[in-house]
Tab-separated table of C-alpha atoms and ligand atoms in Angstrom:
chain	number	residue	atom	x	y	z
Q	1	MET	CA	-20.665	3.898	-8.463
Q	2	TYR	CA	-23.619	4.743	-6.330
Q	3	ARG	CA	-24.283	0.942	-6.090
Q	4	LEU	CA	-20.629	0.541	-4.919
Q	5	ALA	CA	-20.894	3.273	-2.276
Q	6	ALA	CA	-24.212	1.898	-1.035
Q	7	ALA	CA	-22.983	-1.642	-0.951
Q	8	GLN	CA	-19.976	-0.681	1.070
Q	9	LEU	CA	-22.256	1.145	3.630
Q	10	ASP	CA	-24.491	-1.923	3.798
Q	11	GLN	CA	-21.634	-4.316	4.250
Q	12	THR	CA	-20.025	-2.140	6.921
Q	13	ALA	CA	-23.372	-1.185	8.754
Q	14	GLU	CA	-24.293	-4.933	9.002
Q	15	ARG	CA	-20.944	-5.752	10.745
Q	16	MET	CA	-21.199	-2.822	13.046
Q	17	GLY	CA	-24.847	-3.467	13.927
Q	18	LEU	CA	-25.747	0.017	12.992
Q	19	ASP	CA	-29.121	1.406	13.832
Q	20	ASP	CA	-31.544	0.661	11.087
Q	21	ASN	CA	-32.975	4.197	11.126
Q	22	ILE	CA	-29.557	5.890	10.702
Q	23	TRP	CA	-28.359	3.284	8.181
Q	24	GLU	CA	-31.460	4.036	6.023
Q	25	ARG	CA	-30.853	7.842	6.224
Q	26	LEU	CA	-27.148	7.422	5.280
Q	27	ARG	CA	-27.869	5.562	2.117
Q	28	THR	CA	-29.405	8.684	0.305
Q	29	PRO	CA	-28.098	12.158	-0.006
Q	30	GLN	CA	-29.874	15.032	1.828
Q	31	ARG	CA	-29.864	17.393	-1.056
Q	32	ALA	CA	-29.334	16.931	-4.753
Q	33	LEU	CA	-29.429	19.519	-7.576
Q	34	VAL	CA	-29.472	18.639	-11.378
Q	35	VAL	CA	-29.104	21.661	-13.791
Q	36	SER	CA	-28.957	21.990	-17.424
Q	37	PHE	CA	-27.746	25.114	-19.195
Q	38	PRO	CA	-26.783	26.409	-22.712
Q	39	PHE	CA	-23.207	26.668	-23.437
Q	40	ARG	CA	-22.010	28.746	-26.469
Q	41	ARG	CA	-18.763	27.378	-28.194
Q	42	ASP	CA	-16.094	29.816	-29.302
Q	43	ASN	CA	-17.237	29.613	-32.855
Q	44	TYR	CA	-20.386	31.411	-31.662
Q	45	ALA	CA	-22.724	29.311	-33.898
Q	46	THR	CA	-22.870	26.202	-31.771
Q	47	VAL	CA	-24.845	26.045	-28.454
Q	48	ASP	CA	-24.617	22.847	-26.463
Q	49	THR	CA	-26.882	21.852	-23.583
Q	50	VAL	CA	-24.658	20.902	-20.603
Q	51	PHE	CA	-25.580	18.949	-17.431
Q	52	GLY	CA	-24.309	19.745	-14.034
Q	53	TYR	CA	-24.863	18.356	-10.535
Q	54	ARG	CA	-24.258	19.292	-6.896
Q	55	VAL	CA	-25.190	16.714	-4.171
Q	56	GLN	CA	-24.954	17.263	-0.396
Q	57	HIS	CA	-24.947	13.962	1.331
Q	58	LEU	CA	-24.997	14.940	4.981
Q	59	LEU	CA	-25.591	18.217	6.753
Q	60	THR	CA	-25.205	16.928	10.363
Q	61	MET	CA	-21.466	17.566	10.868
Q	62	GLY	CA	-21.166	21.199	9.650
Q	63	PRO	CA	-20.789	22.759	6.138
Q	64	THR	CA	-20.565	20.277	3.339
Q	65	LYS	CA	-17.373	19.779	1.500
Q	66	GLY	CA	-16.430	18.127	-1.762
Q	67	GLY	CA	-14.813	18.641	-5.175
Q	68	ILE	CA	-16.158	19.463	-8.496
Q	69	ARG	CA	-15.208	17.191	-11.369
Q	70	TYR	CA	-15.370	17.952	-15.166
Q	71	ASP	CA	-15.746	14.611	-16.949
Q	72	LEU	CA	-17.926	12.926	-19.590
Q	73	ASP	CA	-18.922	10.109	-17.280
Q	74	VAL	CA	-20.248	12.498	-14.630
Q	75	ASP	CA	-23.886	11.637	-13.684
Q	76	LEU	CA	-26.118	11.927	-10.543
Q	77	GLY	CA	-25.193	8.357	-9.303
Q	78	GLU	CA	-21.376	9.065	-9.627
Q	79	VAL	CA	-21.627	12.485	-7.852
Q	80	THR	CA	-23.853	10.983	-5.133
Q	81	ALA	CA	-21.376	8.180	-4.585
Q	82	LEU	CA	-18.513	10.630	-4.387
Q	83	SER	CA	-20.466	12.879	-1.835
Q	84	ILE	CA	-21.058	9.613	0.353
Q	85	TRP	CA	-17.316	8.898	0.346
Q	86	MET	CA	-16.557	12.521	1.305
Q	87	THR	CA	-18.727	12.167	4.389
Q	88	TRP	CA	-16.709	9.054	5.492
Q	89	LYS	CA	-13.466	10.776	4.684
Q	90	CYS	CA	-14.157	13.870	6.635
Q	91	ALA	CA	-15.513	11.831	9.640
Q	92	LEU	CA	-12.538	9.563	9.519
Q	93	MET	CA	-10.228	12.520	9.588
Q	94	ALA	CA	-12.383	14.279	12.291
Q	95	LEU	CA	-12.896	17.309	10.054
Q	96	PRO	CA	-16.129	19.358	10.818
Q	97	PHE	CA	-17.699	18.711	7.440
Q	98	GLY	CA	-20.339	16.606	5.771
Q	99	GLY	CA	-19.808	15.124	2.372
Q	100	ALA	CA	-20.704	16.868	-1.013
Q	101	LYS	CA	-19.620	16.608	-4.592
Q	102	GLY	CA	-20.370	18.309	-7.768
Q	103	GLY	CA	-19.630	17.783	-11.494
Q	104	VAL	CA	-20.291	18.862	-15.096
Q	105	ARG	CA	-20.674	16.454	-17.895
Q	106	ILE	CA	-18.023	17.790	-20.297
Q	107	ASP	CA	-14.682	16.744	-21.631
Q	108	PRO	CA	-12.548	19.588	-20.276
Q	109	HIS	CA	-9.680	18.731	-22.572
Q	110	SER	CA	-11.785	19.540	-25.710
Q	111	LEU	CA	-12.417	23.047	-24.520
Q	112	SER	CA	-10.515	26.299	-25.033
Q	113	ARG	CA	-9.688	28.228	-21.876
Q	114	SER	CA	-12.406	30.736	-22.566
Q	115	GLU	CA	-14.950	27.945	-23.042
Q	116	LEU	CA	-13.818	26.393	-19.817
Q	117	GLN	CA	-14.212	29.746	-17.954
Q	118	ARG	CA	-17.790	30.335	-19.436
Q	119	ILE	CA	-18.883	26.855	-18.410
Q	120	THR	CA	-17.405	27.316	-14.929
Q	121	ARG	CA	-19.106	30.664	-14.428
Q	122	ARG	CA	-22.414	29.407	-15.708
Q	123	TYR	CA	-22.460	26.223	-13.578
Q	124	THR	CA	-21.419	28.433	-10.513
Q	125	SER	CA	-24.381	30.669	-11.010
Q	126	GLU	CA	-26.708	27.616	-11.510
Q	127	ILE	CA	-25.618	26.149	-8.046
Q	128	ILE	CA	-24.990	29.497	-6.321
Q	129	GLU	CA	-27.883	28.984	-3.831
Q	130	MET	CA	-26.289	25.754	-2.614
Q	131	ILE	CA	-22.721	26.871	-2.049
Q	132	GLY	CA	-21.134	29.264	0.307
Q	133	PRO	CA	-18.400	29.405	2.936
Q	134	ASP	CA	-20.713	28.400	5.802
Q	135	THR	CA	-22.894	25.907	3.807
Q	136	ASP	CA	-20.987	24.056	1.047
Q	137	ILE	CA	-17.443	24.553	-0.041
Q	138	PRO	CA	-16.178	23.012	-3.489
Q	139	ALA	CA	-12.629	22.041	-4.245
Q	140	PRO	CA	-10.761	20.712	-7.242
Q	141	ASP	CA	-11.261	17.177	-8.477
Q	142	LEU	CA	-10.748	15.249	-11.732
Q	143	GLY	CA	-10.542	17.734	-14.658
Q	144	THR	CA	-10.668	20.915	-12.444
Q	145	ASP	CA	-7.760	22.931	-10.833
Q	146	GLU	CA	-6.803	26.043	-9.120
Q	147	GLN	CA	-7.861	28.232	-11.999
Q	148	VAL	CA	-11.293	26.746	-12.024
Q	149	MET	CA	-11.552	27.392	-8.284
Q	150	ALA	CA	-10.540	30.992	-8.933
Q	151	TRP	CA	-13.288	31.475	-11.458
Q	152	ILE	CA	-15.907	29.991	-9.083
Q	153	MET	CA	-14.688	32.275	-6.296
Q	154	ASP	CA	-14.870	35.236	-8.580
Q	155	THR	CA	-18.403	34.423	-9.970
Q	156	TYR	CA	-19.713	33.921	-6.460
Q	157	SER	CA	-18.024	37.128	-5.124
Q	158	GLN	CA	-19.441	39.117	-8.085
Q	159	GLN	CA	-22.989	38.060	-7.075
Q	160	LYS	CA	-22.410	38.812	-3.364
Q	161	GLY	CA	-20.760	42.311	-4.048
Q	162	HIS	CA	-17.604	41.486	-2.066
Q	163	ALA	CA	-14.650	39.005	-2.094
Q	164	VAL	CA	-15.720	35.615	-0.586
Q	165	PRO	CA	-12.521	33.634	-0.629
Q	166	GLY	CA	-13.902	30.888	1.722
Q	167	VAL	CA	-16.474	29.721	-0.823
Q	168	VAL	CA	-13.866	27.253	-2.506
Q	169	THR	CA	-10.570	25.621	-1.359
Q	170	GLY	CA	-7.825	24.753	-3.612
Q	171	LYS	CA	-7.655	28.335	-4.811
Q	172	PRO	CA	-4.504	29.941	-6.024
Q	173	ILE	CA	-2.218	31.288	-3.206
Q	174	GLU	CA	-2.751	34.853	-4.393
Q	175	ILE	CA	-6.390	34.753	-3.567
Q	176	GLY	CA	-6.408	33.073	-0.243
Q	177	GLY	CA	-5.154	29.565	-1.199
Q	178	SER	CA	-2.987	27.451	1.187
Q	179	HIS	CA	0.594	26.478	0.731
Q	180	GLY	CA	0.823	22.803	0.276
Q	181	ARG	CA	-2.748	22.326	-1.214
Q	182	ARG	CA	-1.518	21.442	-4.656
Q	183	GLU	CA	0.421	18.390	-3.379
Q	184	ALA	CA	-1.713	17.617	-0.304
Q	185	THR	CA	-3.635	14.588	-1.730
Q	186	GLY	CA	-0.332	13.093	-3.142
Q	187	ARG	CA	1.542	13.772	0.157
Q	188	GLY	CA	-1.327	12.065	2.152
Q	189	VAL	CA	-1.180	9.004	-0.214
Q	190	VAL	CA	2.564	8.679	0.368
Q	191	THR	CA	2.080	9.111	4.174
Q	192	CYS	CA	-0.320	6.119	4.089
Q	193	LEU	CA	2.015	4.253	1.749
Q	194	LEU	CA	4.900	4.658	4.337
Q	195	GLU	CA	2.661	3.665	7.223
Q	196	ALA	CA	1.486	0.592	5.294
Q	197	CYS	CA	5.150	-0.363	4.281
Q	198	ARG	CA	6.015	-0.342	8.026
Q	199	GLU	CA	3.016	-2.527	8.891
Q	200	ILE	CA	3.664	-5.193	6.130
Q	201	ASP	CA	7.465	-4.980	6.445
Q	202	LEU	CA	8.000	-3.757	2.926
Q	203	PRO	CA	11.052	-1.266	2.901
Q	204	PRO	CA	9.860	1.763	0.847
Q	205	SER	CA	13.399	2.593	-0.186
Q	206	GLY	CA	13.942	0.563	-3.452
Q	207	ALA	CA	10.248	-0.484	-3.612
Q	208	SER	CA	9.098	-0.666	-7.174
Q	209	MET	CA	6.059	1.482	-7.883
Q	210	VAL	CA	3.527	1.940	-10.598
Q	211	VAL	CA	1.266	4.946	-10.767
Q	212	GLN	CA	-1.998	5.159	-12.929
Q	213	GLY	CA	-2.817	8.786	-13.651
Q	214	PHE	CA	-0.328	11.672	-13.697
Q	215	GLY	CA	-2.623	14.437	-12.632
Q	216	GLN	CA	-2.886	16.391	-9.441
Q	217	VAL	CA	-2.852	13.321	-7.241
Q	218	GLY	CA	-0.669	10.906	-9.238
Q	219	ALA	CA	2.189	13.373	-10.114
Q	220	ALA	CA	2.477	14.670	-6.523
Q	221	ALA	CA	2.340	11.044	-5.109
Q	222	ALA	CA	4.960	9.824	-7.607
Q	223	ARG	CA	7.431	12.736	-6.849
Q	224	ILE	CA	7.029	12.378	-3.125
Q	225	ALA	CA	7.382	8.619	-3.121
Q	226	VAL	CA	10.563	8.886	-5.297
Q	227	GLN	CA	11.994	11.351	-2.701
Q	228	HIS	CA	11.452	8.572	-0.093
Q	229	GLY	CA	13.522	6.176	-2.263
Q	230	ALA	CA	10.626	4.296	-4.246
Q	231	LYS	CA	11.546	3.367	-7.863
Q	232	LEU	CA	8.979	4.478	-10.375
Q	233	VAL	CA	8.764	1.598	-12.908
Q	234	GLY	CA	5.349	2.343	-14.607
Q	235	LEU	CA	3.166	5.432	-15.279
Q	236	SER	CA	0.136	6.362	-17.266
Q	237	ASP	CA	-2.246	9.086	-18.366
Q	238	VAL	CA	-5.340	9.012	-20.409
Q	239	SER	CA	-3.117	8.646	-23.542
Q	240	GLY	CA	-1.750	5.161	-22.282
Q	241	GLY	CA	1.022	3.840	-20.048
Q	242	VAL	CA	4.689	3.602	-20.248
Q	243	PHE	CA	7.049	1.192	-18.272
Q	244	ALA	CA	10.778	0.784	-17.548
Q	245	PRO	CA	11.866	-1.950	-15.285
Q	246	GLY	CA	15.127	-0.022	-14.678
Q	247	GLY	CA	13.162	3.023	-13.409
Q	248	ILE	CA	11.490	6.154	-14.926
Q	249	GLU	CA	13.114	9.559	-14.406
Q	250	LEU	CA	10.679	12.232	-13.390
Q	251	ALA	CA	12.783	15.042	-14.849
Q	252	GLU	CA	12.387	13.274	-18.142
Q	253	VAL	CA	8.613	13.003	-17.751
Q	254	ASP	CA	8.419	16.613	-17.107
Q	255	ARG	CA	10.396	17.377	-20.154
Q	256	HIS	CA	8.397	14.979	-22.405
Q	257	LEU	CA	5.091	16.381	-21.089
Q	258	ALA	CA	6.084	19.945	-21.642
Q	259	GLU	CA	6.848	19.113	-25.251
Q	260	SER	CA	4.152	16.786	-26.193
Q	261	GLY	CA	1.366	17.075	-23.535
Q	262	HIS	CA	1.158	13.348	-22.927
Q	263	LEU	CA	3.207	10.473	-21.586
Q	264	ARG	CA	2.847	8.268	-24.824
Q	265	GLY	CA	6.370	7.918	-26.440
Q	266	LEU	CA	8.355	8.762	-23.295
Q	267	PRO	CA	12.016	8.177	-24.342
Q	268	GLY	CA	13.644	5.133	-22.596
Q	269	THR	CA	10.290	3.450	-21.886
Q	270	GLU	CA	8.155	0.747	-23.376
Q	271	PRO	CA	4.479	1.588	-24.172
Q	272	CYS	CA	1.642	-0.277	-22.542
Q	273	THR	CA	-2.127	0.017	-22.176
Q	274	ASN	CA	-3.631	1.312	-18.986
Q	275	GLU	CA	-5.040	-2.103	-18.379
Q	276	ALA	CA	-1.617	-3.836	-18.770
Q	277	LEU	CA	-0.060	-1.130	-16.555
Q	278	LEU	CA	-2.123	-2.202	-13.509
Q	279	GLU	CA	-0.842	-5.948	-13.903
Q	280	LEU	CA	2.763	-4.905	-14.175
Q	281	PRO	CA	5.087	-6.580	-11.497
Q	282	CYS	CA	5.739	-4.085	-8.692
Q	283	ASP	CA	5.695	-3.684	-4.940
Q	284	VAL	CA	3.302	-0.766	-4.912
Q	285	LEU	CA	0.459	0.176	-7.080
Q	286	ILE	CA	-1.238	3.632	-6.852
Q	287	PRO	CA	-4.297	3.952	-8.942
Q	288	ALA	CA	-4.753	7.782	-9.122
Q	289	ALA	CA	-6.872	8.351	-12.180
Q	290	VAL	CA	-10.553	7.144	-12.326
Q	291	GLN	CA	-12.890	4.747	-10.626
Q	292	ASN	CA	-13.475	0.981	-11.466
Q	293	GLN	CA	-9.967	0.039	-12.378
Q	294	LEU	CA	-9.382	-3.001	-10.306
Q	295	THR	CA	-12.437	-5.334	-10.870
Q	296	GLU	CA	-13.235	-9.024	-10.736
Q	297	LYS	CA	-11.749	-9.269	-14.250
Q	298	ASN	CA	-8.156	-8.297	-13.411
Q	299	ALA	CA	-7.889	-8.681	-9.589
Q	300	ASP	CA	-6.350	-12.080	-9.768
Q	301	ARG	CA	-3.476	-10.703	-12.068
Q	302	ILE	CA	-2.518	-7.698	-9.925
Q	303	ARG	CA	1.048	-8.402	-8.866
Q	304	ALA	CA	1.565	-5.535	-6.405
Q	305	ARG	CA	1.896	-6.288	-2.666
Q	306	LEU	CA	0.487	-3.045	-1.717
Q	307	VAL	CA	-2.277	-0.999	-3.406
Q	308	VAL	CA	-2.733	2.612	-2.225
Q	309	GLU	CA	-5.899	4.320	-3.613
Q	310	GLY	CA	-5.129	7.895	-4.783
Q	311	ALA	CA	-8.366	7.800	-6.849
Q	312	ASN	CA	-11.874	7.549	-5.492
Q	313	GLY	CA	-13.598	4.163	-5.936
Q	314	PRO	CA	-10.845	2.455	-8.129
Q	315	THR	CA	-11.667	-1.004	-6.668
Q	316	THR	CA	-14.899	-2.810	-6.928
Q	317	LEU	CA	-16.347	-4.903	-4.034
Q	318	GLU	CA	-15.677	-8.141	-6.066
Q	319	ALA	CA	-11.998	-7.082	-6.527
Q	320	ASP	CA	-11.671	-6.186	-2.882
Q	321	ALA	CA	-12.608	-9.690	-1.908
Q	322	ILE	CA	-10.119	-11.310	-4.422
Q	323	LEU	CA	-7.237	-8.956	-3.477
Q	324	ALA	CA	-7.880	-9.643	0.257
Q	325	GLU	CA	-7.882	-13.544	-0.423
Q	326	ARG	CA	-4.562	-13.069	-2.386
Q	327	GLY	CA	-2.945	-11.228	0.516
Q	328	VAL	CA	-2.703	-7.829	-1.289
Q	329	THR	CA	-2.952	-4.990	1.140
Q	330	VAL	CA	-5.235	-2.182	-0.020
Q	331	VAL	CA	-5.203	1.211	1.681
Q	332	PRO	CA	-8.729	2.507	0.835
Q	333	ASP	CA	-9.549	5.706	-0.878
Q	334	ILE	CA	-11.239	7.393	2.109
Q	335	LEU	CA	-8.031	7.209	4.047
Q	336	ALA	CA	-5.378	7.321	1.333
Q	337	ASN	CA	-6.677	10.304	-0.497
Q	338	ALA	CA	-7.926	12.238	2.532
Q	339	GLY	CA	-4.848	14.577	2.389
Q	340	GLY	CA	-6.634	16.853	-0.066
Q	341	VAL	CA	-9.696	17.542	2.025
Q	342	THR	CA	-7.488	17.961	5.101
Q	343	VAL	CA	-5.406	20.681	3.659
Q	344	SER	CA	-8.611	22.178	2.195
Q	345	TYR	CA	-9.828	22.272	5.896
Q	346	PHE	CA	-6.562	24.006	6.796
Q	347	GLU	CA	-7.158	26.468	3.970
Q	348	TRP	CA	-10.700	27.200	5.134
Q	349	VAL	CA	-9.433	27.678	8.789
Q	350	GLN	CA	-6.715	30.020	7.601
Q	351	GLY	CA	-9.166	31.990	5.504
Q	352	LEU	CA	-11.537	32.347	8.429
Q	353	GLN	CA	-8.694	33.676	10.609
Q	354	GLN	CA	-7.047	35.640	7.967
Q	355	PHE	CA	-3.716	34.151	9.324
Q	356	PHE	CA	-1.764	32.075	6.946
Q	357	TRP	CA	0.730	29.261	7.718
Q	358	SER	CA	4.086	28.420	6.048
Q	359	GLU	CA	4.374	25.411	3.771
Q	360	GLN	CA	6.371	23.576	6.298
Q	361	GLU	CA	3.741	24.080	8.973
Q	362	VAL	CA	0.921	22.863	6.433
Q	363	ASN	CA	2.883	19.675	5.486
Q	364	ASP	CA	3.828	18.886	9.125
Q	365	ARG	CA	0.233	19.123	10.253
Q	366	LEU	CA	-1.013	17.201	7.362
Q	367	ILE	CA	1.506	14.173	7.904
Q	368	ARG	CA	0.558	14.249	11.597
Q	369	LEU	CA	-3.211	13.960	10.941
Q	370	MET	CA	-2.654	11.374	8.197
Q	371	GLN	CA	-0.477	9.183	10.428
Q	372	ARG	CA	-2.960	9.456	13.256
Q	373	ALA	CA	-5.766	8.315	11.007
Q	374	SER	CA	-3.706	5.536	9.470
Q	375	LYS	CA	-2.642	4.173	12.767
Q	376	ASP	CA	-6.225	4.343	13.958
Q	377	VAL	CA	-7.461	2.500	10.861
Q	378	TRP	CA	-4.830	-0.182	11.153
Q	379	GLY	CA	-5.743	-0.547	14.907
Q	380	VAL	CA	-9.451	-0.979	14.119
Q	381	SER	CA	-8.531	-3.482	11.467
Q	382	ARG	CA	-6.488	-5.636	13.832
Q	383	GLN	CA	-8.982	-5.223	16.869
Q	384	ARG	CA	-12.131	-6.057	15.006
Q	385	GLY	CA	-10.507	-8.438	12.433
Q	386	VAL	CA	-11.677	-6.656	9.364
Q	387	GLY	CA	-10.017	-5.314	6.344
Q	388	LEU	CA	-8.646	-1.786	6.091
Q	389	ARG	CA	-11.551	-0.530	3.945
Q	390	VAL	CA	-14.168	-1.804	6.340
Q	391	ALA	CA	-12.102	-0.483	9.295
Q	392	ALA	CA	-11.912	3.004	7.670
Q	393	LEU	CA	-15.671	2.926	6.973
Q	394	MET	CA	-16.512	1.786	10.448
Q	395	ARG	CA	-14.645	4.786	11.979
Q	396	GLY	CA	-16.303	7.325	9.691
Q	397	ILE	CA	-19.830	5.837	9.924
Q	398	GLU	CA	-19.651	5.468	13.716
Q	399	ARG	CA	-18.654	9.205	14.133
Q	400	VAL	CA	-21.485	10.245	11.809
Q	401	ALA	CA	-24.051	7.936	13.659
Q	402	GLU	CA	-23.133	9.256	17.085
Q	403	ALA	CA	-23.482	12.909	15.793
Q	404	LYS	CA	-26.917	12.055	14.481
Q	405	ARG	CA	-28.001	10.401	17.651
Q	406	ARG	CA	-26.823	13.490	19.595
Q	407	ARG	CA	-28.648	16.016	17.389
Q	408	GLY	CA	-31.762	13.972	17.270
Q	409	ILE	CA	-34.741	14.473	14.792
Q	410	PHE	CA	-36.301	17.672	13.872
Q	411	PRO	CA	-39.341	18.347	14.669
P	1	NAD	P1	-6.563	15.259	-12.809
P	1	NAD	O1	-7.545	15.570	-13.726
P	1	NAD	O2	-5.631	16.266	-12.258
P	1	NAD	O3	-5.709	13.937	-13.245
P	1	NAD	C1	-6.282	12.763	-13.725
P	1	NAD	C2	-5.079	11.916	-14.421
P	1	NAD	O4	-5.617	10.679	-14.824
P	1	NAD	C3	-4.611	12.503	-15.672
P	1	NAD	O5	-3.206	12.247	-15.788
P	1	NAD	C4	-5.379	11.889	-16.831
P	1	NAD	O6	-4.770	11.831	-18.026
P	1	NAD	C5	-5.502	10.468	-16.215
P	1	NAD	N1	-6.660	9.736	-16.687
P	1	NAD	C6	-7.982	10.225	-16.912
P	1	NAD	N2	-8.677	9.231	-17.367
P	1	NAD	C7	-7.886	8.052	-17.385
P	1	NAD	C8	-8.122	6.759	-17.711
P	1	NAD	N3	-9.357	6.293	-18.132
P	1	NAD	N4	-7.182	5.903	-17.630
P	1	NAD	C9	-5.942	6.294	-17.047
P	1	NAD	N5	-5.634	7.514	-16.808
P	1	NAD	C10	-6.714	8.388	-16.995
P	1	NAD	O7	-7.383	14.441	-11.531
P	1	NAD	P2	-7.020	14.451	-10.059
P	1	NAD	O8	-7.460	15.579	-9.292
P	1	NAD	O9	-5.599	13.957	-9.863
P	1	NAD	O10	-7.976	13.175	-9.537
P	1	NAD	C11	-7.646	11.872	-9.739
P	1	NAD	C12	-8.450	10.992	-8.860
P	1	NAD	O11	-8.104	11.375	-7.558
P	1	NAD	C13	-10.055	11.014	-8.963
P	1	NAD	O12	-10.536	9.875	-8.649
P	1	NAD	C14	-10.377	12.038	-7.935
P	1	NAD	O13	-11.668	12.055	-7.381
P	1	NAD	C15	-9.261	11.700	-6.895
P	1	NAD	N6	-9.026	12.747	-5.779
P	1	NAD	C16	-8.550	13.835	-6.102
P	1	NAD	C17	-8.252	14.829	-5.175
P	1	NAD	C18	-7.677	16.219	-5.430
P	1	NAD	O14	-7.245	16.913	-4.540
P	1	NAD	N7	-7.483	16.571	-6.766
P	1	NAD	C19	-8.531	14.420	-3.821
P	1	NAD	C20	-9.098	13.305	-3.502
P	1	NAD	C21	-9.239	12.330	-4.539
C-alpha cells in the first residue's frame, strides 16, 4: 500500500512539475512510532504480543488527524500509506490538519468486549505522547467505532487528570461527539455519487448499485443512496456477498444481520463471493471494505459505469489505467470518503467552542463542502485534462506544497 501511495504521489508530482525538494519530503512520514505490548486474554493464561502503530505524515498544516484501524493486515507500510492519503484528503477539503493514521494488528472480531477494551487502553497509553487535541487526533476506521473512541478518550483523560474530549473524534454524542458523524463518510460518498451522476448523465433514481462492505461507510452509503432512488442489487461483508437483480430491501438486511450477524444467507438473494460481487452488472459500484479490490486481474471485467471509492486504496494504479481506458468513471477515495474527516473537523470545532450544532446543520454543511470539493476536482480534471484521481491529488498536493514554501525550513 505504501508503494501505491508513493507511486500516486510520484505520478502526480511529475505532471505538476512539483519542486523536487518538496516532492522528496512528502514521500516519507514526519514521525512514525511502532510499539509492541503484552495482551492478556480473558482466560488469563494466554498472553499475546501485539503490534501497534501511529504515523504522522505531515505537521505543516496544523494538528495531524487520522483514524485507527484494527485489522490483521495492519503494518507500518499500510498505516503510512493511509496517513499520506489523509494529508491529501484534508488539504483537498481545506481542513487545517495534516495526515496521520494508526493501527493495531489484531482481528477485532475474535475478541471479547473486555479484551477489546484492554487492547485499546494499552495501545492508547503506548502512543499517548504522540496524540492530543492540539497535536494528533485519532478517529474510527476499519474495525474501530464510537466505543473504541470513548475508551481512548477515557484513557487519555485519566492520565491527564481531567476530561479531554478533543483528543478523539467520532466519539459517542454523550461525551462530546457530533450529530451526523456516524453517517458522515457514507453521506459524503453519496454526495460525490450524485455530483458524478450529473457529470456523466446517469440518473441516480433507478440506478442499480453494488456495495462491497456493510460497515460504517458501506451501510450509511447504501441507505442514503437508496433514499435518493438508487436500487441496491448487490451487497457484501467479510462473510461473502449476496445479490438480487430485483433489488435488496435494507429492512430485510437489518433483520437478517440482527439475527445472524452476517449477510450470508439473506432471504430472497443469491450468494456470491466478494470477487464475483465486484463484477456484477450495475450502474454504480461502491467498494467500502478494504484496499486492493480493483486490480489488473479484474479491472477489465468491472461492469459498473461509475465507481465511488468509499474504502481507502481499493483501486491499484494498474486498474486505474484499465478503468480509465474503458471509460469507467472512478471518484477517488481522497474525495469520495472525505466526509468522515470533514465531520470530524466539525466535531473538533464544536468541542473547542463548547457549542454544538443540530444534525441538520452538520449534514447541510457537510454536503456543501463535499459539493464544493467535488466541483473543484471535476473542474481541475477538465482544465488540465487529467483523471479525477490525479485532479484530486493535484489539488491536495499543491495546497500542501504552498504551505511548505510559506513556512520555509527550520533552522
Ligand atoms: P467497518 O469495520 O465498519 O466495516 C468494514 C466492512 O467491510 C464490514 O462489513 C466487513 O465485514 C467488511 N469487510 C472486511 N473485510 C472484507 C473483505 N476482505 N472483503 C469484503 N468485505 C470485507 O469499517 P469502515 O469504517 O466502514 O471502513 C471501511 C473502509 O472505509 C476502510 O477502507 C476505511 O479506511 C475507509 N474509511 C472509513 C471511514 C470512517 O469514517 N469509518 C472514513 C474514511 C474511509
